[in-house]
mmCIF file of C-alpha atoms in Angstrom:
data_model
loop_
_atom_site.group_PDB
_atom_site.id
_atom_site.type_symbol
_atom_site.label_atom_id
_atom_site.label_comp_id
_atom_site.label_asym_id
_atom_site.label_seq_id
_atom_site.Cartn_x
_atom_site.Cartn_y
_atom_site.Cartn_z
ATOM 1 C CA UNK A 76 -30.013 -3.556 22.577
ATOM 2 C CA UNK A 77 -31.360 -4.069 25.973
ATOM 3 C CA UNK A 78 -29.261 -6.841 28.067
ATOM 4 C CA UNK A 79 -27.993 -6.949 31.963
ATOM 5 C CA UNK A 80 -24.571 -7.850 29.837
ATOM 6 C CA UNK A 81 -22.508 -4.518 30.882
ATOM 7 C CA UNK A 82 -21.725 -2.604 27.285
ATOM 8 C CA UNK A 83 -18.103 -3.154 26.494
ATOM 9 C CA UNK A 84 -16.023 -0.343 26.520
ATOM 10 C CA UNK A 85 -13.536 -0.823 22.890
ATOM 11 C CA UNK A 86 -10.767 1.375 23.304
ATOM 12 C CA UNK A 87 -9.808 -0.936 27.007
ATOM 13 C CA UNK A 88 -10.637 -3.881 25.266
ATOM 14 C CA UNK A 89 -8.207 -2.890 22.366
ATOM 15 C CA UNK A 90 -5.405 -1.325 24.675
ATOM 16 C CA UNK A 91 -5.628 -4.843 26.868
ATOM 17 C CA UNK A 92 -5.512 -7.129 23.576
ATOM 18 C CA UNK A 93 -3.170 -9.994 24.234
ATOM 19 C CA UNK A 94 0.256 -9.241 22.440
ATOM 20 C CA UNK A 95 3.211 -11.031 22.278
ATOM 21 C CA UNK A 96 5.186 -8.590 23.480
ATOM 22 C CA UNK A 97 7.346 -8.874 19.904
ATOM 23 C CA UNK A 98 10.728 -7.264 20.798
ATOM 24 C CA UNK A 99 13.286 -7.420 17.552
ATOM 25 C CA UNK A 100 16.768 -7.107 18.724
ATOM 26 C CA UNK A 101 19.496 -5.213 16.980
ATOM 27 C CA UNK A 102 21.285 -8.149 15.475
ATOM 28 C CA UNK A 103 17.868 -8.746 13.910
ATOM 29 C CA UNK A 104 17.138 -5.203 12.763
ATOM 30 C CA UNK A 105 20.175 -4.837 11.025
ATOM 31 C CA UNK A 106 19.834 -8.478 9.393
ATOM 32 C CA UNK A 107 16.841 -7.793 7.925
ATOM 33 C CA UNK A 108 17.856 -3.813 6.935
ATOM 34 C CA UNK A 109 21.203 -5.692 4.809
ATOM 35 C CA UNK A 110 18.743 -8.506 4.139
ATOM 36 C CA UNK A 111 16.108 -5.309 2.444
ATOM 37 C CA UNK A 112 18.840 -3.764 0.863
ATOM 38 C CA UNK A 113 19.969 -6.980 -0.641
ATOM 39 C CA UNK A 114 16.442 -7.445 -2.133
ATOM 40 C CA UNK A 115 16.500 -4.397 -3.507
ATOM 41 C CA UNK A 116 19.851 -4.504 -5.387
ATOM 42 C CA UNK A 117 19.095 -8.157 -6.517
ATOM 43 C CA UNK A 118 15.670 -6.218 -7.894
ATOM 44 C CA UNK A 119 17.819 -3.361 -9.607
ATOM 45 C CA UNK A 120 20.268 -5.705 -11.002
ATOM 46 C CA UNK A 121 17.622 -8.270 -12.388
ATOM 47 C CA UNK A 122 15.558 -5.344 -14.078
ATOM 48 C CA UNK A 123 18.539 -3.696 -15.586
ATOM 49 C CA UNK A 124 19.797 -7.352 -16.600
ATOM 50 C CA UNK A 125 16.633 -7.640 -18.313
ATOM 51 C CA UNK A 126 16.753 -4.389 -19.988
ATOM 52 C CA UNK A 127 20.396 -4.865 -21.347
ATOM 53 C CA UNK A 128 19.935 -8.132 -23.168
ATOM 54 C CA UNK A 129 17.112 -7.482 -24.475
ATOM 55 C CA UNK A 130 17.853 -4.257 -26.044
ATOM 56 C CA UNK A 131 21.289 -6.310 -26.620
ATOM 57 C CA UNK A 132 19.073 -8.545 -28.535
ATOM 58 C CA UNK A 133 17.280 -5.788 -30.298
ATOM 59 C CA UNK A 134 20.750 -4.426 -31.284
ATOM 60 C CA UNK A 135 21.644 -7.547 -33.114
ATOM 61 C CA UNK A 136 18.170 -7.504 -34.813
ATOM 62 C CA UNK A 137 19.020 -3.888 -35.665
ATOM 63 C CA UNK A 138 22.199 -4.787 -37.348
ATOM 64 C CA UNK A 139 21.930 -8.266 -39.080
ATOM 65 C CA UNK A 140 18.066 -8.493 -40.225
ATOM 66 C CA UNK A 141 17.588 -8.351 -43.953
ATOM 67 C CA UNK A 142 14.386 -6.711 -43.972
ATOM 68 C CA UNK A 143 13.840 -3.191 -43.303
ATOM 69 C CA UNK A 144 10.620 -3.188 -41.876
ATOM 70 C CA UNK A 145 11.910 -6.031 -39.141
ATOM 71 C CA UNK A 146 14.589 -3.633 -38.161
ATOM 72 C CA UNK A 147 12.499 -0.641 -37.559
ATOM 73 C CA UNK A 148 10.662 -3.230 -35.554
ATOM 74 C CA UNK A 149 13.238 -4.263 -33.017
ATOM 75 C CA UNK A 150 14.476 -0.985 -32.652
ATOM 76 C CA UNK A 151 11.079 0.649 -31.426
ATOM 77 C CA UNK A 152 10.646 -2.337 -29.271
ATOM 78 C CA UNK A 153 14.765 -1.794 -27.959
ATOM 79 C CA UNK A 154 13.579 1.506 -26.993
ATOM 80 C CA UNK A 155 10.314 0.629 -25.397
ATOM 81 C CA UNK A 156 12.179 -1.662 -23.203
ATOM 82 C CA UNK A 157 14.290 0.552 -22.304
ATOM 83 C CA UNK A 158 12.086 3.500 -21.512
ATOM 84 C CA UNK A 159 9.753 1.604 -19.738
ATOM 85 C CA UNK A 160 13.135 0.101 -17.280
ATOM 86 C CA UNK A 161 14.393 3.672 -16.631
ATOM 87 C CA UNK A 162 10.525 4.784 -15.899
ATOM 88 C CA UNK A 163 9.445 1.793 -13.479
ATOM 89 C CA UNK A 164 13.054 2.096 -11.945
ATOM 90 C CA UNK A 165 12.273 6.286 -11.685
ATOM 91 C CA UNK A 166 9.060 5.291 -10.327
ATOM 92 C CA UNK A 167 9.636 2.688 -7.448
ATOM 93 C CA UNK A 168 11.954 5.332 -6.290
ATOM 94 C CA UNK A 169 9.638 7.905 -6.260
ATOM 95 C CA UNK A 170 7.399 8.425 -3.427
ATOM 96 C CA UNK A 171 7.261 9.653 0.065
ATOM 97 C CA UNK A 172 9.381 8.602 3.240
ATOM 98 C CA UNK A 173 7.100 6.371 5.552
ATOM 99 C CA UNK A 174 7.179 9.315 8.153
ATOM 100 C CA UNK A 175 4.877 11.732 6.244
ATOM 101 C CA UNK A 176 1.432 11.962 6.794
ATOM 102 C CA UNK A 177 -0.663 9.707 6.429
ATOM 103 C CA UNK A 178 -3.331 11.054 3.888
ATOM 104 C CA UNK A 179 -0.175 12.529 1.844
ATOM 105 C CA UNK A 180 1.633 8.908 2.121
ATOM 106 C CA UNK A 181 -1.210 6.862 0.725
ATOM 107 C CA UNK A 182 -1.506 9.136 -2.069
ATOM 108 C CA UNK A 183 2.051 9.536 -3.132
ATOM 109 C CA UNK A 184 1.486 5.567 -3.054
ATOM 110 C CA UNK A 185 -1.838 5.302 -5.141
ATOM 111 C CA UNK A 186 -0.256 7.572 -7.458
ATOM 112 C CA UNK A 187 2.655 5.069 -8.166
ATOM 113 C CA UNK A 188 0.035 2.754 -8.340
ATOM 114 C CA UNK A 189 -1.684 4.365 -11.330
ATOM 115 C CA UNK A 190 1.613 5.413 -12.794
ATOM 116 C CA UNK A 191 2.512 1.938 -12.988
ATOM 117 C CA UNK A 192 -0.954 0.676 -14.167
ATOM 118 C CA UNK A 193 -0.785 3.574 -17.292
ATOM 119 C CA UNK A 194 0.553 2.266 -20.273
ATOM 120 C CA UNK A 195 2.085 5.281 -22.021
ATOM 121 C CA UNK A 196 -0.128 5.697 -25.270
ATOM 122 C CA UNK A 197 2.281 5.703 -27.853
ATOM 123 C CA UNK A 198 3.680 2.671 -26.932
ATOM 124 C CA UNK A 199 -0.079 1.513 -27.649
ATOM 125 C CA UNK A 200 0.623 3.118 -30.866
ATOM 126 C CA UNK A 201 3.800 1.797 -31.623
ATOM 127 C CA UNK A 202 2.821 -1.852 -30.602
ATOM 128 C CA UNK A 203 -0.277 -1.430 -33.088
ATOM 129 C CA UNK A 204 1.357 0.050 -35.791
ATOM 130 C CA UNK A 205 3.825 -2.892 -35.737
ATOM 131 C CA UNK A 206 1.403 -5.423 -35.985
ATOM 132 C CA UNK A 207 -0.404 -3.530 -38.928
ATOM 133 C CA UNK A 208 2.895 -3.161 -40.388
ATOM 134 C CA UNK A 209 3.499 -7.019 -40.273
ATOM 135 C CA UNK A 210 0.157 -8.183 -41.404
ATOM 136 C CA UNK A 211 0.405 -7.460 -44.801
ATOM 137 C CA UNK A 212 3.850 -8.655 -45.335
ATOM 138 C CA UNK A 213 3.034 -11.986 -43.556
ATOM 139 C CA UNK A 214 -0.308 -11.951 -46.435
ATOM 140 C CA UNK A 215 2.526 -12.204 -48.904
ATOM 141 C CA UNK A 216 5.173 -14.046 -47.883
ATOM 142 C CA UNK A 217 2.541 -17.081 -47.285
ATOM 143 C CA UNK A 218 0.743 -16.783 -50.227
ATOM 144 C CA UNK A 219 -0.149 -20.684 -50.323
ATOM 145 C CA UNK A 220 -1.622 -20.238 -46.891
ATOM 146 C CA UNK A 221 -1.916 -16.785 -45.291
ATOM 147 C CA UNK A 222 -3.480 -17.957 -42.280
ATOM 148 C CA UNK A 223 -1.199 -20.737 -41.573
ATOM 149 C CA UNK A 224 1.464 -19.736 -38.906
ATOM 150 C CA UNK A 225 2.520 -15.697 -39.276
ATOM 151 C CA UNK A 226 -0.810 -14.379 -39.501
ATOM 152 C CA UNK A 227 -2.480 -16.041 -35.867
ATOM 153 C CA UNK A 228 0.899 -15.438 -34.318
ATOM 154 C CA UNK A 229 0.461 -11.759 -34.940
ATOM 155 C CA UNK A 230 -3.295 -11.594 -34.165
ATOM 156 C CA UNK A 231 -2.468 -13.144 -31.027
ATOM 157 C CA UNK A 232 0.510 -10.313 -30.134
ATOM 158 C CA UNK A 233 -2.549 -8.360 -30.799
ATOM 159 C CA UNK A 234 -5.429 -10.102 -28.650
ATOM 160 C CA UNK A 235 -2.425 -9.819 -25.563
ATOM 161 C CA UNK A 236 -1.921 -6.560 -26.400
ATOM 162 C CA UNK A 237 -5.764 -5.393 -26.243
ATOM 163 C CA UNK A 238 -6.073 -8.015 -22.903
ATOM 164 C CA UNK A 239 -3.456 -6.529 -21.386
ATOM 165 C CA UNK A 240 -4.398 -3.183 -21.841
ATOM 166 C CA UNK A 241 -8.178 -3.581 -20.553
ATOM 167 C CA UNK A 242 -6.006 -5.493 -17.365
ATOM 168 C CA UNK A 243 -4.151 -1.671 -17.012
ATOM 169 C CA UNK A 244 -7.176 0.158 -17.669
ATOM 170 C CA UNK A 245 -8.954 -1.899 -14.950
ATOM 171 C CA UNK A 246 -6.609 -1.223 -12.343
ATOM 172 C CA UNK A 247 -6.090 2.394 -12.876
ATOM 173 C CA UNK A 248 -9.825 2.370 -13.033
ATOM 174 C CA UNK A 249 -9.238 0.767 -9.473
ATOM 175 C CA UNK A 250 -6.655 3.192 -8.316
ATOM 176 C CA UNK A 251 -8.087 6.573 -9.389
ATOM 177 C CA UNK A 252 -11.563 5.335 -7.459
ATOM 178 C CA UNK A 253 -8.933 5.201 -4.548
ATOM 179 C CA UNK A 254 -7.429 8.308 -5.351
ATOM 180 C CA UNK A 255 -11.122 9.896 -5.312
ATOM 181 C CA UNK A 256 -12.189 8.857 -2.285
ATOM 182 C CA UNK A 257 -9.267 9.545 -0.521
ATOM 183 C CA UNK A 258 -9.873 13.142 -1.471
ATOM 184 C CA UNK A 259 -13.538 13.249 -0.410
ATOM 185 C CA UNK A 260 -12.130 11.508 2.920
ATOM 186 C CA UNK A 261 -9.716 14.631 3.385
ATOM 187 C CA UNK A 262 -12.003 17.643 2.093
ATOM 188 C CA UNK A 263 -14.612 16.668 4.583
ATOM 189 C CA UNK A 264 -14.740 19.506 6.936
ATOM 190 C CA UNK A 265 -16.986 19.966 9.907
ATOM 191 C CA UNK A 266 -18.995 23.202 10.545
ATOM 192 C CA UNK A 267 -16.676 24.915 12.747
ATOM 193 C CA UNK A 268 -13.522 24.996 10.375
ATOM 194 C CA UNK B 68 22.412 12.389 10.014
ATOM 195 C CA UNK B 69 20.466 13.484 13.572
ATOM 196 C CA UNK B 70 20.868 10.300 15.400
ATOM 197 C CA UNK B 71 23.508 7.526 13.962
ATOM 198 C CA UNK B 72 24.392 4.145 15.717
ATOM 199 C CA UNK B 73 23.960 4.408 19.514
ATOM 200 C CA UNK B 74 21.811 7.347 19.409
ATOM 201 C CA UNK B 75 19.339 5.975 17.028
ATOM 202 C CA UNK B 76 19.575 2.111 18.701
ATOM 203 C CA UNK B 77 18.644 4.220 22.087
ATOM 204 C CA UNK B 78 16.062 5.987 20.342
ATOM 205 C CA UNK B 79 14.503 2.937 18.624
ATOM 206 C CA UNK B 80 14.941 0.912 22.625
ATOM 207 C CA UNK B 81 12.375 3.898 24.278
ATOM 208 C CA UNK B 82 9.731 3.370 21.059
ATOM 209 C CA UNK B 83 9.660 -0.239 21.636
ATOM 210 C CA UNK B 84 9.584 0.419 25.432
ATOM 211 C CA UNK B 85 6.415 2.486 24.851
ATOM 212 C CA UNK B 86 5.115 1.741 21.583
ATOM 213 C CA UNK B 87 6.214 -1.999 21.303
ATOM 214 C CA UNK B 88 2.456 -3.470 21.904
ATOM 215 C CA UNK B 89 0.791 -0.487 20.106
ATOM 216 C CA UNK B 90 2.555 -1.965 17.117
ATOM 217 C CA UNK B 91 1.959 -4.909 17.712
ATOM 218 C CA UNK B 92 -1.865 -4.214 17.407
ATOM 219 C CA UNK B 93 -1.737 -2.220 14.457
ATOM 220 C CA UNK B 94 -0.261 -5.183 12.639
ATOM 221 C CA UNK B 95 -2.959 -7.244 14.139
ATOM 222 C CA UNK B 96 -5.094 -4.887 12.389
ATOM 223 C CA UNK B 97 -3.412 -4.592 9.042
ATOM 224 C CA UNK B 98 -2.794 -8.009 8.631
ATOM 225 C CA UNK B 99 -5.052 -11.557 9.008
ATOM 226 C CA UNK B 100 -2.928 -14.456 8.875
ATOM 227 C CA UNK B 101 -0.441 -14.695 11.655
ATOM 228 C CA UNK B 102 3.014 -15.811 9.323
ATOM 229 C CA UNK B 103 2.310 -12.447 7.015
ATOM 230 C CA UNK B 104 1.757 -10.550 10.140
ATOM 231 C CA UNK B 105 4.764 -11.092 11.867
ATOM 232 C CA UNK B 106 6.723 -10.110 8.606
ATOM 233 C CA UNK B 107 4.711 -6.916 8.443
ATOM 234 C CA UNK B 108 5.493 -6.286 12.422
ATOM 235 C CA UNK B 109 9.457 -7.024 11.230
ATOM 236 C CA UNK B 110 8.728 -4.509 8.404
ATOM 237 C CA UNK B 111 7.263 -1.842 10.572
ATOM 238 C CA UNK B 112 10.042 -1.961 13.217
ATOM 239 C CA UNK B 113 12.609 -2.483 10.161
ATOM 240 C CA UNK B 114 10.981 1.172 9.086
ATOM 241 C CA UNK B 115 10.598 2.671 12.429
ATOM 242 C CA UNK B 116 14.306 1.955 12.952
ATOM 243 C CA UNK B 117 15.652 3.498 9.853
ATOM 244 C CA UNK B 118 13.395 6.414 10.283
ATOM 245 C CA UNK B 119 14.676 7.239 13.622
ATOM 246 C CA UNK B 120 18.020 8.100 11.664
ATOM 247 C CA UNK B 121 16.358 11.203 10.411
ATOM 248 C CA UNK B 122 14.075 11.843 13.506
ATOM 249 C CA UNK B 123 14.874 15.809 14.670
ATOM 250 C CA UNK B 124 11.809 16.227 17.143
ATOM 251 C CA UNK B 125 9.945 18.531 15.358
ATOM 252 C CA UNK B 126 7.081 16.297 16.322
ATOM 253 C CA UNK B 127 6.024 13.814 18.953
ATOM 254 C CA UNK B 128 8.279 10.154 18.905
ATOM 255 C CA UNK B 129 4.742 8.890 18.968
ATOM 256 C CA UNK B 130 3.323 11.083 16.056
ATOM 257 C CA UNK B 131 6.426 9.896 14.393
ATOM 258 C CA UNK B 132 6.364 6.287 15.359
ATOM 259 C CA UNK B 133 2.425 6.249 14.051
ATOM 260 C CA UNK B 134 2.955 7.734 11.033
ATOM 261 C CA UNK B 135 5.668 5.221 10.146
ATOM 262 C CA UNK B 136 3.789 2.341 11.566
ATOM 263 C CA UNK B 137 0.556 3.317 9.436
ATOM 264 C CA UNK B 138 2.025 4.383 6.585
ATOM 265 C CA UNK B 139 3.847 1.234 6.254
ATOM 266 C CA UNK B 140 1.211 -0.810 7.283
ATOM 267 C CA UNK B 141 -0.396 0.474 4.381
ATOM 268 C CA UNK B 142 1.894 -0.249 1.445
ATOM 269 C CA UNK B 143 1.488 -3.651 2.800
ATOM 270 C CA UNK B 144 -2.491 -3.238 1.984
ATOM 271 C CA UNK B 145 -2.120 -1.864 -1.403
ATOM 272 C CA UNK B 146 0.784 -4.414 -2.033
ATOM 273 C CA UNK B 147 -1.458 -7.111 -0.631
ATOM 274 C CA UNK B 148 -4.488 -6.098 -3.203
ATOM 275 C CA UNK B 149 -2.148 -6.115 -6.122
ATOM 276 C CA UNK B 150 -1.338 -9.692 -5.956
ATOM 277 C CA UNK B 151 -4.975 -10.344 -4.557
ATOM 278 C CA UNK B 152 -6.990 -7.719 -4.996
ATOM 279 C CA UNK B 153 -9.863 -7.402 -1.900
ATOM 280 C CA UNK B 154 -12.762 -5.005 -1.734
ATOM 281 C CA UNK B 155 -12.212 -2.310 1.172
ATOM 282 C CA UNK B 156 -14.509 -0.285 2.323
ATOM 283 C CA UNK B 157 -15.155 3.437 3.931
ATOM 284 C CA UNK B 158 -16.540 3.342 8.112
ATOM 285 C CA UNK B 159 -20.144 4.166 6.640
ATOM 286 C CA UNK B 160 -20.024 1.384 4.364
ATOM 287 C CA UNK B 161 -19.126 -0.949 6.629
ATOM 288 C CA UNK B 162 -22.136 0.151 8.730
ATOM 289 C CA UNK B 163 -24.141 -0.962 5.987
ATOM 290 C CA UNK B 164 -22.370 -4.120 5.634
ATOM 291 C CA UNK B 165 -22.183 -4.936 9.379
ATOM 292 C CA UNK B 166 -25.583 -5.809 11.102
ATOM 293 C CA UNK B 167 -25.441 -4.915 14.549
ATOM 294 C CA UNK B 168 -25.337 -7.888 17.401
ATOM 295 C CA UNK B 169 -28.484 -8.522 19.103
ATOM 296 C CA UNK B 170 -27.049 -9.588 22.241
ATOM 297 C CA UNK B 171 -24.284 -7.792 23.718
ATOM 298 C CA UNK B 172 -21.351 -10.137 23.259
ATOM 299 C CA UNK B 173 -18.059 -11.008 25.544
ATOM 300 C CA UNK B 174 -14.767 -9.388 25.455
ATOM 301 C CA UNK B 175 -13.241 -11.849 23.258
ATOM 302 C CA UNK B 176 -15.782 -12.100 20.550
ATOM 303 C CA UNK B 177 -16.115 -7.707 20.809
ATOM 304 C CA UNK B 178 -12.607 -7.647 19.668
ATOM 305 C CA UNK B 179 -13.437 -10.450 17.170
ATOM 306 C CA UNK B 180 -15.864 -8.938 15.818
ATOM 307 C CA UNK B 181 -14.039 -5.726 16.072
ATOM 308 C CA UNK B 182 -11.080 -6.669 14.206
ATOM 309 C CA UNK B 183 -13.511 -8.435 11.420
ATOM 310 C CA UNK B 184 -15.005 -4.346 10.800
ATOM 311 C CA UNK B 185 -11.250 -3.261 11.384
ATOM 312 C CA UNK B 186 -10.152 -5.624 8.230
ATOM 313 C CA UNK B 187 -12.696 -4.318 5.817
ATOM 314 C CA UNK B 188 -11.624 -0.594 6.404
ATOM 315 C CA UNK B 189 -9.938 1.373 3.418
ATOM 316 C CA UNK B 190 -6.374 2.638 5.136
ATOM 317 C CA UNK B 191 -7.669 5.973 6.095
ATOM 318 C CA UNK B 192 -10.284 5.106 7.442
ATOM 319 C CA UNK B 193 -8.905 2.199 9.392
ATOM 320 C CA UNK B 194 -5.995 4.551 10.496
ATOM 321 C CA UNK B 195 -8.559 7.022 12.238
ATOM 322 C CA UNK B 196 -10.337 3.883 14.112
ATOM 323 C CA UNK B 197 -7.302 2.388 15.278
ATOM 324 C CA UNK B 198 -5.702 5.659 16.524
ATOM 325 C CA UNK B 199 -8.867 6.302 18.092
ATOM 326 C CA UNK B 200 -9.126 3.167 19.833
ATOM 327 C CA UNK B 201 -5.382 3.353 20.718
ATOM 328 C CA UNK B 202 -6.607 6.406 22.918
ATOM 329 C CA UNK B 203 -4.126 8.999 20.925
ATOM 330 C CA UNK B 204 -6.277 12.594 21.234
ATOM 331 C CA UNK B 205 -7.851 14.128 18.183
ATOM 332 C CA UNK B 206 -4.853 17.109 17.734
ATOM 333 C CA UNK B 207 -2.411 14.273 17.684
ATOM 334 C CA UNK B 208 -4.680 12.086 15.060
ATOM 335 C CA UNK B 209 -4.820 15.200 12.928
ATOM 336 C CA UNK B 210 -0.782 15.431 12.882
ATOM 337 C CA UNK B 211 -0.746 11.901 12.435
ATOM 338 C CA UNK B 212 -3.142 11.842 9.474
ATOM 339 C CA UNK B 213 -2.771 14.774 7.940
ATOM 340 C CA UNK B 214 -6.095 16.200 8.332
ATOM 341 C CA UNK B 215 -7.867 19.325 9.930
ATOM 342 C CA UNK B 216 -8.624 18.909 13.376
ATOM 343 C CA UNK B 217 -12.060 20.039 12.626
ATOM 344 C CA UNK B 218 -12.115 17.496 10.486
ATOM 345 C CA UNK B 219 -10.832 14.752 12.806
ATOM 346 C CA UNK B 220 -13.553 15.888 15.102
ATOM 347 C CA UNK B 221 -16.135 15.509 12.730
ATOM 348 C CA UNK B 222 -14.782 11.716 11.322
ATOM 349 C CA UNK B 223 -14.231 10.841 15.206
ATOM 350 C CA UNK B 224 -18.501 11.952 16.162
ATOM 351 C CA UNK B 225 -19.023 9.989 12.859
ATOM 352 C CA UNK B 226 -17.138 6.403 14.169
ATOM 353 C CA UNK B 227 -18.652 6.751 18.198
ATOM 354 C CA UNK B 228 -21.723 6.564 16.754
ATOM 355 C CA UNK B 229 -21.202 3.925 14.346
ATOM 356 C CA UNK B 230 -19.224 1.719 16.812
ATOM 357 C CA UNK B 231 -22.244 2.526 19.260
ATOM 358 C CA UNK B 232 -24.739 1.146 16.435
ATOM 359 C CA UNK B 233 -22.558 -2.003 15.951
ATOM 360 C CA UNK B 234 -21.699 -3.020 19.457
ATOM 361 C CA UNK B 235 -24.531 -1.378 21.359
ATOM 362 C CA UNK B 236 -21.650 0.717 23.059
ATOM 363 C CA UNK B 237 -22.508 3.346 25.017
ATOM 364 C CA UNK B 238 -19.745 4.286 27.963
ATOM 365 C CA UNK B 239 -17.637 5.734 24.948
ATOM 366 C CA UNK B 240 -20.593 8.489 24.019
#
């Protein structure tokens, strides 16, 4: 600790870092507010293109399969696509304006966060009960060879499905450890409150 | 609308005017590598702009102006550890992480060394240091943040004395 070195003082040797003095003109702000709003209408369009065809193709499924049990398929997967577009478009809109606190920002953001890491849990279901559905027919429709092609295709829909939900529950694992600490970080009060 | 067009372009000319380097800064802060950081310092004046459209001065332009600035400097964190996710830390973590100097260092390599503590800090936490170092009193953190002033106090005794531990600073006591 000792040393004739003086002891810096941080808050003048922060105010006096070198800056560049970064001044964005007008013409600029309002090419990169069209070029934002571009982004995000390219974003809308794409996820809504998305959802259309392939509900679109889940429609046709619907309509012209022969068997039963692959139409009740495509249509809970037509309307898992589609809730899940409507609730990650509800949910990037959702949030707080960037001039709100702080502490009430980050959370409104870590909330999104964990919204979007959640899978809803009957589309767990669903998924599952799909692939149990499918098994057994896929037994007897390849009777010579049951493990050939249908069966590993469908036990690896499932081994993605049960990857990709440890991936979700990892993250929201993540998040909520955020979400915790940011609330210990804001009920910390000092004696004279 | 408050302040359209000329209103809100003289609006946004006074917060660069006085706020222009403090930004500047804070991206330093939020953001290592120098490409990414000039996109976030584009993003937070992008923000600051289209906020001033709504701006009624029920608070400070600088209360407002932080807020803005930190709260999108933070969506750039948590967007940031989504594609790469980084382990941040609280200020009395990082005093566990950091060992303090032995020698008291220069100027340059305080800041350095500064900025390496400022880029392991969890957003809160990394808001109260910078605001604090940015010289912005502890009412004005507390409107910033969103927190007690009390409690600003308290968070404020807590980082003095763990800046003092890692930089052997004392005129700030």
């Amino acid at each position: 600790m000792s040393s004739g070195v003086p002891e810096p003082d941080l808050k003048e040797l922060w105010q006096n870092l070198e800056t560049e003095r970064t001044i964005v003109s007008e013409e600029q702000l309002q090419l990169k507010a069209m070029g934002f709003l571009r982004k995000n209408r390219r974003d809308l369009i794409a996820r809504l293109a998305f959802a259309i065809l392939a509900s679109t193709f889940g429609g046709f499924v619907v309509v012209t399969a022969r068997l039963t049990t692959v139409r009740i398929a495509a249509a809970v997967v037509m309307t898992m696509v589609l809730i899940n577009a409507i609730r990650n478009l509800y949910l990037s809109y959702r949030g707080k304006e960037t001039w709100t606190s702080c502490v009430e920002f980050y959370r409104s953001e870590l909330q999104k966060q964990r919204a979007f890491a959640a899978l809803p849990v009957w589309q767990i279901i669903a998924a599952f009960l799909i692939i149990a559905w499918l098994i057994p027919g896929a037994l007897r429709r390849n009777n010579a060879d049951p493990l050939g092609i249908v069966l590993p295709a469908v036990l690896f829909a499932a081994a993605g499905l049960i990857v990709l939900m440890a991936v979700r529950k990892f993250q929201a694992r993540n998040v909520q450890a955020d979400i915790e600490a940011l609330n210990s970080f804001e009920a910390e009060n000092s004696p004279k409150d | 609308v408050p302040n359209s067009g000329a209103d809100r372009n003289d609006l946004y000319q006074e917060v660069t005017a006085a706020y222009g380097r403090a930004m500047e800064r804070l991206a330093r802060a939020y953001e290592a590598d120098p490409d990414r950081r000039q996109d976030l310092l584009q993003e937070i004046h992008l923000e600051v702009w289209k906020s001033l459209e709504v701006y009624e001065a029920r608070c400070a332009l600088r209360t407002w102006v932080y807020r803005v600035a930190h709260n999108t400097a933070a969506k750039h964190v948590i967007r940031r550890c989504r594609t790469k996710p980084e382990v941040l830390v609280s200020l009395e973590e990082v005093s566990q992480l950091k060992h303090k100097q032995d020698e008291v260092a220069g100027g340059k390599e305080v800041v350095r060394q500064l900025m390496e503590v400022i880029h392991l800090l969890k957003p809160p936490d990394r808001q109260l240091m910078l605001l604090y170092l940015e010289g912005v009193d502890t009412e004005s953190i507390a409107e910033i943040i969103g927190l007690s002033p009390g409690n600003v106090r308290t968070k404020i005794h807590r980082l003095k004395t763990i800046l003092a531990r890692q930089f052997h600073q004392g005129a700030i006591l």
